[in-house]
mmCIF file of C-alpha atoms and ligand atoms in Angstrom:
data_model
loop_
_atom_site.group_PDB
_atom_site.id
_atom_site.type_symbol
_atom_site.label_atom_id
_atom_site.label_comp_id
_atom_site.label_asym_id
_atom_site.label_seq_id
_atom_site.Cartn_x
_atom_site.Cartn_y
_atom_site.Cartn_z
ATOM 1 C CA MET Y 151 105.669 112.277 116.675
ATOM 2 C CA VAL Y 152 107.393 111.620 113.675
ATOM 3 C CA SER Y 153 109.664 114.746 114.882
ATOM 4 C CA THR Y 154 110.922 112.863 118.273
ATOM 5 C CA VAL Y 155 111.672 109.019 115.408
ATOM 6 C CA PRO Y 156 115.321 109.432 115.888
ATOM 7 C CA SER Y 157 116.306 108.503 112.567
ATOM 8 C CA ALA Y 158 119.449 106.564 112.036
ATOM 9 C CA ALA Y 159 122.186 108.190 112.104
ATOM 10 C CA ARG Y 160 123.784 108.270 108.512
ATOM 11 C CA VAL Y 161 126.765 109.380 106.713
ATOM 12 C CA THR Y 162 125.413 112.505 104.514
ATOM 13 C CA ARG Y 163 128.782 112.643 101.012
ATOM 14 C CA LEU Y 164 128.692 115.691 99.251
ATOM 15 C CA LEU Y 165 128.181 114.180 95.670
ATOM 16 C CA ASP Y 166 129.694 116.967 92.776
ATOM 17 C CA ALA Y 167 127.255 116.601 90.287
ATOM 18 C CA ALA Y 168 129.925 118.270 87.761
ATOM 19 C CA ARG Y 169 131.751 114.429 88.137
ATOM 20 C CA PRO Y 170 129.735 112.411 85.067
ATOM 21 C CA GLU Y 171 129.380 110.087 87.235
ATOM 22 C CA ALA Y 172 127.025 111.823 90.541
ATOM 23 C CA VAL Y 173 124.483 111.010 89.305
ATOM 24 C CA ALA Y 174 124.429 107.566 88.090
ATOM 25 C CA GLU Y 175 125.333 107.648 92.027
ATOM 26 C CA ALA Y 176 122.901 109.532 92.942
ATOM 27 C CA ALA Y 177 120.231 107.500 91.427
ATOM 28 C CA ARG Y 178 121.307 104.025 92.480
ATOM 29 C CA LEU Y 179 120.589 104.911 96.202
ATOM 30 C CA LEU Y 180 117.198 106.485 95.380
ATOM 31 C CA ALA Y 181 116.503 102.938 94.445
ATOM 32 C CA ALA Y 182 118.105 101.322 97.474
ATOM 33 C CA SER Y 183 115.292 103.660 99.698
ATOM 34 C CA SER Y 184 118.397 106.326 100.891
ATOM 35 C CA LEU Y 185 117.266 109.441 101.391
ATOM 36 C CA VAL Y 186 119.052 112.336 98.041
ATOM 37 C CA ALA Y 187 118.974 115.501 98.511
ATOM 38 C CA PHE Y 188 119.510 117.675 95.140
ATOM 39 C CA PRO Y 189 119.216 120.901 93.002
ATOM 40 C CA THR Y 190 116.288 122.222 92.080
ATOM 41 C CA GLU Y 191 115.393 125.658 90.022
ATOM 42 C CA THR Y 192 113.567 126.879 93.289
ATOM 43 C CA VAL Y 193 115.159 125.153 95.915
ATOM 44 C CA TYR Y 194 117.179 121.829 97.645
ATOM 45 C CA GLY Y 195 114.699 119.262 97.622
ATOM 46 C CA LEU Y 196 115.117 116.611 99.947
ATOM 47 C CA GLY Y 197 114.397 113.147 97.676
ATOM 48 C CA ALA Y 198 113.002 109.771 98.053
ATOM 49 C CA ASP Y 199 111.255 106.875 95.722
ATOM 50 C CA ALA Y 200 107.090 107.576 95.641
ATOM 51 C CA SER Y 201 107.108 104.329 95.735
ATOM 52 C CA ASP Y 202 108.912 103.562 98.697
ATOM 53 C CA PRO Y 203 106.812 103.583 101.856
ATOM 54 C CA ALA Y 204 109.823 102.554 104.365
ATOM 55 C CA ALA Y 205 111.933 105.596 102.272
ATOM 56 C CA VAL Y 206 109.574 108.096 102.770
ATOM 57 C CA ALA Y 207 108.641 107.424 106.495
ATOM 58 C CA ALA Y 208 112.152 107.787 106.884
ATOM 59 C CA LEU Y 209 111.890 111.538 104.907
ATOM 60 C CA TYR Y 210 109.480 112.563 106.963
ATOM 61 C CA ALA Y 211 111.849 111.727 110.091
ATOM 62 C CA ALA Y 212 114.955 113.388 108.570
ATOM 63 C CA LYS Y 213 113.050 116.563 108.027
ATOM 64 C CA GLY Y 214 111.054 116.212 111.196
ATOM 65 C CA ARG Y 215 108.173 116.401 109.347
ATOM 66 C CA PRO Y 216 104.267 115.443 110.622
ATOM 67 C CA ALA Y 217 103.173 112.457 107.855
ATOM 68 C CA PHE Y 218 99.731 114.133 106.678
ATOM 69 C CA ASN Y 219 101.145 116.671 104.574
ATOM 70 C CA PRO Y 220 101.164 115.757 100.964
ATOM 71 C CA LEU Y 221 104.340 115.623 99.405
ATOM 72 C CA ILE Y 222 105.518 117.047 95.721
ATOM 73 C CA ALA Y 223 105.833 113.974 93.174
ATOM 74 C CA HIS Y 224 108.945 114.985 90.630
ATOM 75 C CA THR Y 225 108.425 113.608 87.340
ATOM 76 C CA ALA Y 226 111.518 113.776 83.688
ATOM 77 C CA ASP Y 227 108.838 114.673 81.575
ATOM 78 C CA VAL Y 228 104.872 115.298 81.259
ATOM 79 C CA ALA Y 229 103.744 111.695 80.410
ATOM 80 C CA ALA Y 230 105.835 110.704 83.486
ATOM 81 C CA ALA Y 231 103.688 112.755 85.205
ATOM 82 C CA ARG Y 232 100.249 111.579 83.712
ATOM 83 C CA ARG Y 233 100.616 108.636 84.394
ATOM 84 C CA LEU Y 234 100.177 109.715 88.281
ATOM 85 C CA GLY Y 235 97.408 112.310 88.032
ATOM 86 C CA ARG Y 236 94.558 113.326 85.700
ATOM 87 C CA PHE Y 237 95.215 115.623 83.713
ATOM 88 C CA GLY Y 238 91.946 117.624 81.838
ATOM 89 C CA PRO Y 239 92.899 120.788 79.553
ATOM 90 C CA ALA Y 240 93.983 123.220 82.030
ATOM 91 C CA ALA Y 241 97.111 121.304 83.544
ATOM 92 C CA GLU Y 242 97.293 120.062 79.786
ATOM 93 C CA ARG Y 243 97.649 123.826 79.103
ATOM 94 C CA LEU Y 244 99.911 124.247 82.056
ATOM 95 C CA ALA Y 245 102.375 121.691 81.093
ATOM 96 C CA GLU Y 246 102.605 122.027 78.285
ATOM 97 C CA HIS Y 247 103.225 126.467 78.719
ATOM 98 C CA PHE Y 248 105.163 126.282 82.192
ATOM 99 C CA TRP Y 249 107.041 122.611 82.498
ATOM 100 C CA PRO Y 250 110.022 121.956 83.068
ATOM 101 C CA GLY Y 251 109.214 124.988 85.792
ATOM 102 C CA PRO Y 252 108.210 126.261 89.127
ATOM 103 C CA LEU Y 253 105.146 125.372 88.705
ATOM 104 C CA THR Y 254 102.408 122.707 90.596
ATOM 105 C CA LEU Y 255 99.706 121.297 89.636
ATOM 106 C CA VAL Y 256 97.507 119.580 92.442
ATOM 107 C CA VAL Y 257 95.254 116.742 89.974
ATOM 108 C CA PRO Y 258 92.988 113.181 91.108
ATOM 109 C CA TYR Y 259 95.611 110.597 92.086
ATOM 110 C CA ILE Y 260 95.487 107.587 89.300
ATOM 111 C CA GLY Y 261 98.774 106.238 89.746
ATOM 112 C CA GLY Y 262 98.136 102.953 92.251
ATOM 113 C CA ASP Y 263 101.908 102.014 93.677
ATOM 114 C CA GLY Y 264 103.520 104.448 91.926
ATOM 115 C CA ALA Y 265 103.415 106.791 94.442
ATOM 116 C CA CYS Y 266 103.129 105.885 98.218
ATOM 117 C CA ASP Y 267 99.522 106.653 100.019
ATOM 118 C CA LEU Y 268 102.404 108.122 103.160
ATOM 119 C CA ALA Y 269 103.844 110.338 100.225
ATOM 120 C CA ARG Y 270 100.403 111.775 99.399
ATOM 121 C CA ALA Y 271 99.299 111.849 102.899
ATOM 122 C CA GLY Y 272 96.288 109.589 102.062
ATOM 123 C CA LEU Y 273 94.792 112.697 99.764
ATOM 124 C CA SER Y 274 92.898 111.334 96.915
ATOM 125 C CA THR Y 275 94.645 113.730 94.787
ATOM 126 C CA ILE Y 276 98.000 114.266 94.212
ATOM 127 C CA GLY Y 277 100.936 117.527 94.024
ATOM 128 C CA LEU Y 278 103.783 116.895 90.319
ATOM 129 C CA ARG Y 279 106.111 118.761 89.544
ATOM 130 C CA VAL Y 280 108.652 118.092 86.089
ATOM 131 C CA PRO Y 281 111.551 120.895 88.116
ATOM 132 C CA ALA Y 282 114.000 122.649 85.292
ATOM 133 C CA HIS Y 283 117.549 121.776 85.908
ATOM 134 C CA PRO Y 284 119.020 119.446 84.490
ATOM 135 C CA ALA Y 285 120.627 118.193 87.164
ATOM 136 C CA ALA Y 286 117.118 116.855 88.600
ATOM 137 C CA LEU Y 287 116.214 115.560 85.253
ATOM 138 C CA ALA Y 288 119.223 113.138 85.116
ATOM 139 C CA LEU Y 289 118.530 112.106 88.691
ATOM 140 C CA ILE Y 290 115.295 111.100 88.262
ATOM 141 C CA SER Y 291 115.610 109.936 84.805
ATOM 142 C CA ALA Y 292 118.244 107.651 86.378
ATOM 143 C CA PHE Y 293 116.135 106.805 88.848
ATOM 144 C CA GLY Y 294 113.245 106.290 86.353
ATOM 145 C CA GLY Y 295 110.246 107.102 88.724
ATOM 146 C CA ALA Y 296 108.557 109.691 90.649
ATOM 147 C CA VAL Y 297 110.846 111.409 93.378
ATOM 148 C CA VAL Y 298 109.245 113.001 95.876
ATOM 149 C CA ALA Y 299 111.272 115.758 97.608
ATOM 150 C CA PRO Y 300 109.841 118.704 99.440
ATOM 151 C CA SER Y 301 112.924 121.207 100.611
ATOM 152 C CA ALA Y 302 115.788 119.976 102.194
ATOM 153 C CA ASN Y 303 115.897 121.616 105.197
ATOM 154 C CA ARG Y 304 114.173 121.254 108.765
ATOM 155 C CA SER Y 305 110.877 121.459 109.796
ATOM 156 C CA GLY Y 306 109.807 124.824 109.940
ATOM 157 C CA ARG Y 307 113.482 126.410 108.506
ATOM 158 C CA VAL Y 308 114.329 128.240 105.408
ATOM 159 C CA SER Y 309 113.951 126.430 102.839
ATOM 160 C CA PRO Y 310 118.056 125.506 101.133
ATOM 161 C CA THR Y 311 119.444 126.992 98.051
ATOM 162 C CA THR Y 312 122.875 125.516 98.376
ATOM 163 C CA ALA Y 313 123.444 122.672 99.105
ATOM 164 C CA ALA Y 314 126.309 124.286 102.065
ATOM 165 C CA HIS Y 315 122.237 124.907 103.351
ATOM 166 C CA VAL Y 316 121.354 121.491 103.405
ATOM 167 C CA MET Y 317 124.623 120.352 104.905
ATOM 168 C CA GLU Y 318 123.670 122.982 108.170
ATOM 169 C CA ASP Y 319 120.140 121.161 108.624
ATOM 170 C CA LEU Y 320 120.574 117.304 107.567
ATOM 171 C CA ALA Y 321 123.792 116.938 107.690
ATOM 172 C CA GLY Y 322 124.023 112.374 109.698
ATOM 173 C CA ARG Y 323 119.985 112.422 108.679
ATOM 174 C CA ILE Y 324 120.459 111.588 104.887
ATOM 175 C CA ASP Y 325 122.293 110.128 102.741
ATOM 176 C CA ALA Y 326 123.815 112.909 100.138
ATOM 177 C CA VAL Y 327 124.227 115.478 98.586
ATOM 178 C CA LEU Y 328 123.696 115.831 95.203
ATOM 179 C CA ASP Y 329 125.687 119.419 94.608
ATOM 180 C CA ALA Y 330 125.387 121.595 91.216
ATOM 181 C CA GLY Y 331 125.167 125.084 93.383
ATOM 182 C CA PRO Y 332 122.870 127.465 94.204
ATOM 183 C CA THR Y 333 119.742 127.398 92.917
ATOM 184 C CA ARG Y 334 117.982 129.555 90.204
ATOM 185 C CA VAL Y 335 114.691 130.934 91.119
ATOM 186 C CA GLY Y 336 115.265 130.709 94.491
ATOM 187 C CA VAL Y 337 111.630 130.344 96.259
ATOM 188 C CA GLU Y 338 109.732 127.620 95.605
ATOM 189 C CA SER Y 339 107.152 126.378 93.406
ATOM 190 C CA THR Y 340 103.497 127.931 92.894
ATOM 191 C CA ILE Y 341 100.394 126.232 94.223
ATOM 192 C CA LEU Y 342 98.157 125.203 91.833
ATOM 193 C CA ASP Y 343 95.118 123.788 92.499
ATOM 194 C CA LEU Y 344 93.256 121.749 89.364
ATOM 195 C CA THR Y 345 90.488 119.559 91.209
ATOM 196 C CA GLY Y 346 87.917 121.426 91.373
ATOM 197 C CA GLU Y 347 85.757 123.488 88.662
ATOM 198 C CA THR Y 348 87.961 126.262 89.407
ATOM 199 C CA PRO Y 349 92.404 126.409 89.812
ATOM 200 C CA VAL Y 350 92.921 127.708 92.893
ATOM 201 C CA LEU Y 351 96.651 128.634 93.662
ATOM 202 C CA LEU Y 352 97.738 127.201 97.162
ATOM 203 C CA ARG Y 353 100.915 128.777 97.173
ATOM 204 C CA PRO Y 354 102.277 131.669 96.179
ATOM 205 C CA GLY Y 355 105.847 130.598 94.352
ATOM 206 C CA GLY Y 356 108.308 131.129 91.714
ATOM 207 C CA LEU Y 357 106.349 131.437 88.566
ATOM 208 C CA ALA Y 358 104.025 134.387 88.872
ATOM 209 C CA ARG Y 359 99.737 134.066 88.655
ATOM 210 C CA ASP Y 360 99.746 136.589 86.278
ATOM 211 C CA ALA Y 361 101.974 134.022 83.628
ATOM 212 C CA ILE Y 362 99.674 131.107 85.170
ATOM 213 C CA ALA Y 363 96.636 133.461 84.190
ATOM 214 C CA ALA Y 364 97.798 134.722 80.615
ATOM 215 C CA ALA Y 365 98.400 131.337 80.091
ATOM 216 C CA LEU Y 366 94.719 129.779 81.505
ATOM 217 C CA GLY Y 367 92.966 132.998 80.268
ATOM 218 C CA HIS Y 368 91.135 133.848 83.424
ATOM 219 C CA PRO Y 369 92.688 134.821 86.279
ATOM 220 C CA VAL Y 370 93.224 133.049 89.019
ATOM 221 C CA ALA Y 371 91.557 132.828 92.576
ATOM 222 C CA SER Y 372 93.621 132.299 95.864
ATOM 223 C CA ALA Y 373 92.723 129.635 98.677
ATOM 224 C CA GLY Y 374 91.205 131.442 101.504
ATOM 225 C CA GLY Y 375 89.390 134.052 100.209
ATOM 226 C CA GLY Y 376 85.996 134.320 98.600
ATOM 227 C CA ALA Y 377 82.831 132.514 99.108
ATOM 228 C CA ASP Y 378 84.161 129.478 98.102
ATOM 229 C CA ALA Y 379 87.731 129.098 99.962
ATOM 230 C CA ARG Y 380 89.156 125.911 100.177
ATOM 231 C CA PRO Y 381 91.744 125.143 102.262
ATOM 232 C CA LEU Y 382 95.506 125.244 102.353
ATOM 233 C CA ALA Y 383 97.484 123.387 100.674
ATOM 234 C CA PRO Y 384 97.930 120.751 104.087
ATOM 235 C CA GLY Y 385 101.474 121.775 105.086
ATOM 236 C CA ARG Y 386 100.918 126.171 104.808
ATOM 237 C CA LEU Y 387 100.892 126.937 108.235
ATOM 238 C CA ALA Y 388 101.132 130.565 110.250
ATOM 239 C CA SER Y 389 104.792 130.242 111.535
ATOM 240 C CA HIS Y 390 107.312 128.703 108.534
ATOM 241 C CA TYR Y 391 110.008 129.282 106.870
ATOM 242 C CA ALA Y 392 111.558 131.041 109.761
ATOM 243 C CA PRO Y 393 115.251 131.898 110.783
ATOM 244 C CA ARG Y 394 116.367 131.907 114.142
ATOM 245 C CA ALA Y 395 116.471 136.091 114.624
ATOM 246 C CA LEU Y 396 112.805 137.759 114.944
ATOM 247 C CA LEU Y 397 111.182 139.657 112.078
ATOM 248 C CA ARG Y 398 110.071 142.302 111.531
ATOM 249 C CA LEU Y 399 108.168 143.472 108.352
ATOM 250 C CA ASP Y 400 107.838 146.546 106.429
ATOM 251 C CA ALA Y 401 109.899 148.609 108.564
ATOM 252 C CA ALA Y 402 110.088 152.564 108.384
ATOM 253 C CA GLU Y 403 113.184 153.135 110.415
ATOM 254 C CA VAL Y 404 115.533 150.562 111.108
ATOM 255 C CA ARG Y 405 115.801 149.888 115.686
ATOM 256 C CA PRO Y 406 118.820 149.401 117.683
ATOM 257 C CA GLY Y 407 119.950 145.866 117.378
ATOM 258 C CA GLU Y 408 118.493 145.240 114.443
ATOM 259 C CA ALA Y 409 119.596 144.113 111.139
ATOM 260 C CA LEU Y 410 117.911 145.531 107.662
ATOM 261 C CA LEU Y 411 116.899 143.460 104.554
ATOM 262 C CA THR Y 412 116.914 145.595 102.872
ATOM 263 C CA PHE Y 413 116.418 146.513 98.777
ATOM 264 C CA ALA Y 414 117.136 148.747 95.544
ATOM 265 C CA GLY Y 415 119.469 150.670 98.016
ATOM 266 C CA ALA Y 416 116.157 151.754 100.561
ATOM 267 C CA HIS Y 417 117.726 153.228 103.354
ATOM 268 C CA PRO Y 418 115.492 154.537 106.065
ATOM 269 C CA PRO Y 419 116.211 155.883 109.153
ATOM 270 C CA GLY Y 420 118.239 154.051 111.241
ATOM 271 C CA SER Y 421 120.576 152.777 108.772
ATOM 272 C CA ASP Y 422 123.287 153.917 110.179
ATOM 273 C CA SER Y 423 123.121 151.831 113.539
ATOM 274 C CA ALA Y 424 121.810 148.908 111.992
ATOM 275 C CA ALA Y 425 124.195 146.180 113.070
ATOM 276 C CA GLU Y 426 124.287 144.829 109.603
ATOM 277 C CA ILE Y 427 122.820 145.682 106.338
ATOM 278 C CA LEU Y 428 122.097 143.246 103.618
ATOM 279 C CA ASP Y 429 120.214 144.098 100.088
ATOM 280 C CA LEU Y 430 118.373 141.869 98.165
ATOM 281 C CA SER Y 431 119.051 143.906 94.989
ATOM 282 C CA PRO Y 432 120.882 146.583 94.148
ATOM 283 C CA ALA Y 433 119.462 146.534 91.425
ATOM 284 C CA GLY Y 434 115.719 146.539 92.490
ATOM 285 C CA ASP Y 435 115.595 143.612 90.347
ATOM 286 C CA LEU Y 436 112.545 141.422 91.955
ATOM 287 C CA MET Y 437 114.029 137.909 90.798
ATOM 288 C CA GLU Y 438 118.195 138.575 92.431
ATOM 289 C CA ALA Y 439 115.886 139.695 95.516
ATOM 290 C CA ALA Y 440 114.093 135.608 95.043
ATOM 291 C CA ALA Y 441 117.021 133.854 94.074
ATOM 292 C CA ARG Y 442 119.140 135.720 97.620
ATOM 293 C CA LEU Y 443 116.217 135.951 100.200
ATOM 294 C CA TYR Y 444 117.057 132.286 101.921
ATOM 295 C CA GLY Y 445 120.413 132.997 101.535
ATOM 296 C CA ALA Y 446 120.347 136.446 102.925
ATOM 297 C CA LEU Y 447 118.168 135.285 106.542
ATOM 298 C CA ARG Y 448 120.164 132.584 106.591
ATOM 299 C CA ALA Y 449 124.053 135.177 106.426
ATOM 300 C CA LEU Y 450 121.369 136.818 108.670
ATOM 301 C CA ASP Y 451 121.035 134.641 111.258
ATOM 302 C CA ALA Y 452 124.189 133.365 110.986
ATOM 303 C CA THR Y 453 125.446 137.309 112.535
ATOM 304 C CA GLY Y 454 123.882 135.964 115.719
ATOM 305 C CA VAL Y 455 122.369 139.124 115.651
ATOM 306 C CA GLY Y 456 118.551 139.225 117.662
ATOM 307 C CA ALA Y 457 116.227 141.111 115.099
ATOM 308 C CA ILE Y 458 115.679 141.829 111.777
ATOM 309 C CA CYS Y 459 113.960 144.881 109.987
ATOM 310 C CA VAL Y 460 112.670 143.958 106.775
ATOM 311 C CA VAL Y 461 111.708 147.239 104.340
ATOM 312 C CA PRO Y 462 108.278 147.051 102.226
ATOM 313 C CA LEU Y 463 109.199 145.201 98.927
ATOM 314 C CA PRO Y 464 107.301 145.629 95.779
ATOM 315 C CA ARG Y 465 104.031 142.929 95.944
ATOM 316 C CA SER Y 466 104.276 141.828 91.330
ATOM 317 C CA GLY Y 467 105.585 139.351 89.650
ATOM 318 C CA LEU Y 468 107.812 137.079 92.219
ATOM 319 C CA GLY Y 469 107.095 139.946 95.402
ATOM 320 C CA GLU Y 470 103.738 137.945 95.946
ATOM 321 C CA ALA Y 471 105.951 134.801 97.144
ATOM 322 C CA MET Y 472 108.526 136.072 98.746
ATOM 323 C CA ALA Y 473 105.886 138.934 100.919
ATOM 324 C CA ASP Y 474 104.259 135.166 101.778
ATOM 325 C CA ARG Y 475 107.638 134.055 102.867
ATOM 326 C CA LEU Y 476 108.571 136.828 104.670
ATOM 327 C CA ALA Y 477 104.922 137.493 106.727
ATOM 328 C CA ARG Y 478 105.472 133.174 107.328
ATOM 329 C CA ALA Y 479 109.109 133.800 108.289
ATOM 330 C CA ALA Y 480 107.803 136.969 110.766
ATOM 331 C CA ALA Y 481 104.943 134.749 112.054
ATOM 332 C CA PRO Y 482 104.660 133.833 115.903
ATOM 333 C CA ARG Y 483 105.765 130.833 116.648
ATOM 334 C CA PRO Y 484 104.264 128.859 119.254
ATOM 335 C CA GLU Y 485 105.815 125.401 120.127
ATOM 336 C CA PRO Y 486 105.133 123.229 117.481
ATOM 337 C CA THR Y 487 102.481 120.107 118.925
ATOM 338 C CA ASP Y 488 101.920 117.166 116.716
ATOM 339 C CA SER Y 489 99.281 118.176 114.461
ATOM 340 C CA GLU Y 490 100.783 121.812 114.125
ATOM 341 C CA ILE Y 491 104.333 120.902 112.774
ATOM 342 C CA PRO Y 492 105.049 123.372 109.515
ATOM 343 C CA ALA Y 493 107.146 121.225 106.423
HETATM 344 O O1 TXA T 12 109.856 124.149 95.036
HETATM 345 C C1 TXA T 12 109.056 123.260 95.550
HETATM 346 O O2 TXA T 12 108.032 122.875 95.681
HETATM 347 C C2 TXA T 12 110.235 122.158 96.245
HETATM 348 C C3 TXA T 12 111.154 121.571 95.016
HETATM 349 C C4 TXA T 12 111.997 120.803 96.146
HETATM 350 O O3 TXA T 12 110.466 121.171 94.147
HETATM 351 N N1 TXA T 12 109.442 120.898 97.136
HETATM 352 C C5 TXA T 12 109.007 121.751 97.976
HETATM 353 O O4 TXA T 12 107.999 121.110 98.211
HETATM 354 O O5 TXA T 12 108.465 123.298 98.123
HETATM 355 P P1 TXA T 12 107.348 120.900 100.421
HETATM 356 O O6 TXA T 12 107.275 119.667 100.691
HETATM 357 O O7 TXA T 12 108.608 122.329 101.238
HETATM 358 O O8 TXA T 12 105.819 121.849 100.013
HETATM 359 C C6 TXA T 12 104.556 121.597 99.265
HETATM 360 C C7 TXA T 12 103.686 121.548 99.570
HETATM 361 C C8 TXA T 12 103.241 121.520 101.104
HETATM 362 O O9 TXA T 12 102.991 122.757 101.706
HETATM 363 C C9 TXA T 12 101.997 120.503 100.910
HETATM 364 O O10 TXA T 12 101.099 120.937 101.674
HETATM 365 C C10 TXA T 12 101.795 120.588 99.321
HETATM 366 O O11 TXA T 12 102.514 121.048 98.482
HETATM 367 N N2 TXA T 12 100.702 119.554 98.669
HETATM 368 C C11 TXA T 12 101.606 118.258 98.750
HETATM 369 N N3 TXA T 12 100.645 118.051 97.474
HETATM 370 C C12 TXA T 12 99.220 118.860 97.666
HETATM 371 C C13 TXA T 12 98.506 117.865 97.388
HETATM 372 N N4 TXA T 12 98.302 116.611 97.083
HETATM 373 N N5 TXA T 12 97.259 119.357 97.858
HETATM 374 C C14 TXA T 12 97.853 120.404 98.755
HETATM 375 N N6 TXA T 12 98.954 120.437 98.690
HETATM 376 C C15 TXA T 12 99.396 119.689 98.715
HETATM 377 MG MG1 MG T 13 109.013 123.205 102.251
#
């Protein structure tokens, strides 16, 4: 099983993206089959050369991620993405509207050796994204090929929104982290499957479903619902994005010993004796709340509290992605087996 493969101890260098030579150093490391975490507008990704099976195998081992779970290939522009995937009219339209941005498009794979089998988990499709972050784009351009990057956390854990989060999970297991400060969006990209007759939302994320529907001119169906439901993205397992503390959602009151994760100043009964209180956005701004979600879960975890209760959050816009991540973070956590390790 992949998670028990010992990954050779590595010295993890912190590269400050503000230094002019940092991006070139990171690109050289990628070209030498090394693993480099880098910022995107959503979360930090753990990058490897998409065409290099040895680098991708090391990436899976560093994360403890099962190899059946495919990776997103990041490119610097639409033209490079088109060399890897077949773009129909919907993909063209969405790429034009939303790239660079927090949207991953799953399309048929046509890229030859551009993304190795292991990176695609053997699928005939590929997830593609042009990230909206200057350091990410500079790194991918300097490297010159596609960069696969899952979120730069240990498998099953909360995604990192700062370089320090990456170090917490992966120091000693990867070669470098390109540090450009906290990420702007804070939740992963929205994943849309364009390989069937109609687009299907595989994962809600940093681009709201309504924005995609508006660009396409019709509503966007969810995976898992309806008569022609298709499976979720392979990596989408029930328990995921999990802090150590237990999570209780839609809490109407704070129970003894719990920490409170709140929003817009909500102050449910019992708040005064909460172990900790953290407000995702006192002003009630969903974008601010999404950007702070993972950092808040890590911060509350770090206090050593055993349980966190979360007030009900709005479901519109980025609220859909937040509700999805919180539901996974709160899901029961069976001991992972070979075929069930979340990524
Ligand atoms: O915002 C993001 O998407 C971040 C940043 C680093 O770009 N990346 C990220 O990657 O969240 P990861 O590996 O943690 O999640 C990617 C998800 C997985 O659930 C995987 O199963 C799904 O994308 N995926 C990748 N390729 C796919 C494909 N060909 N078909 C269906 N799902 C796919
Ligand atoms: Mg992930």
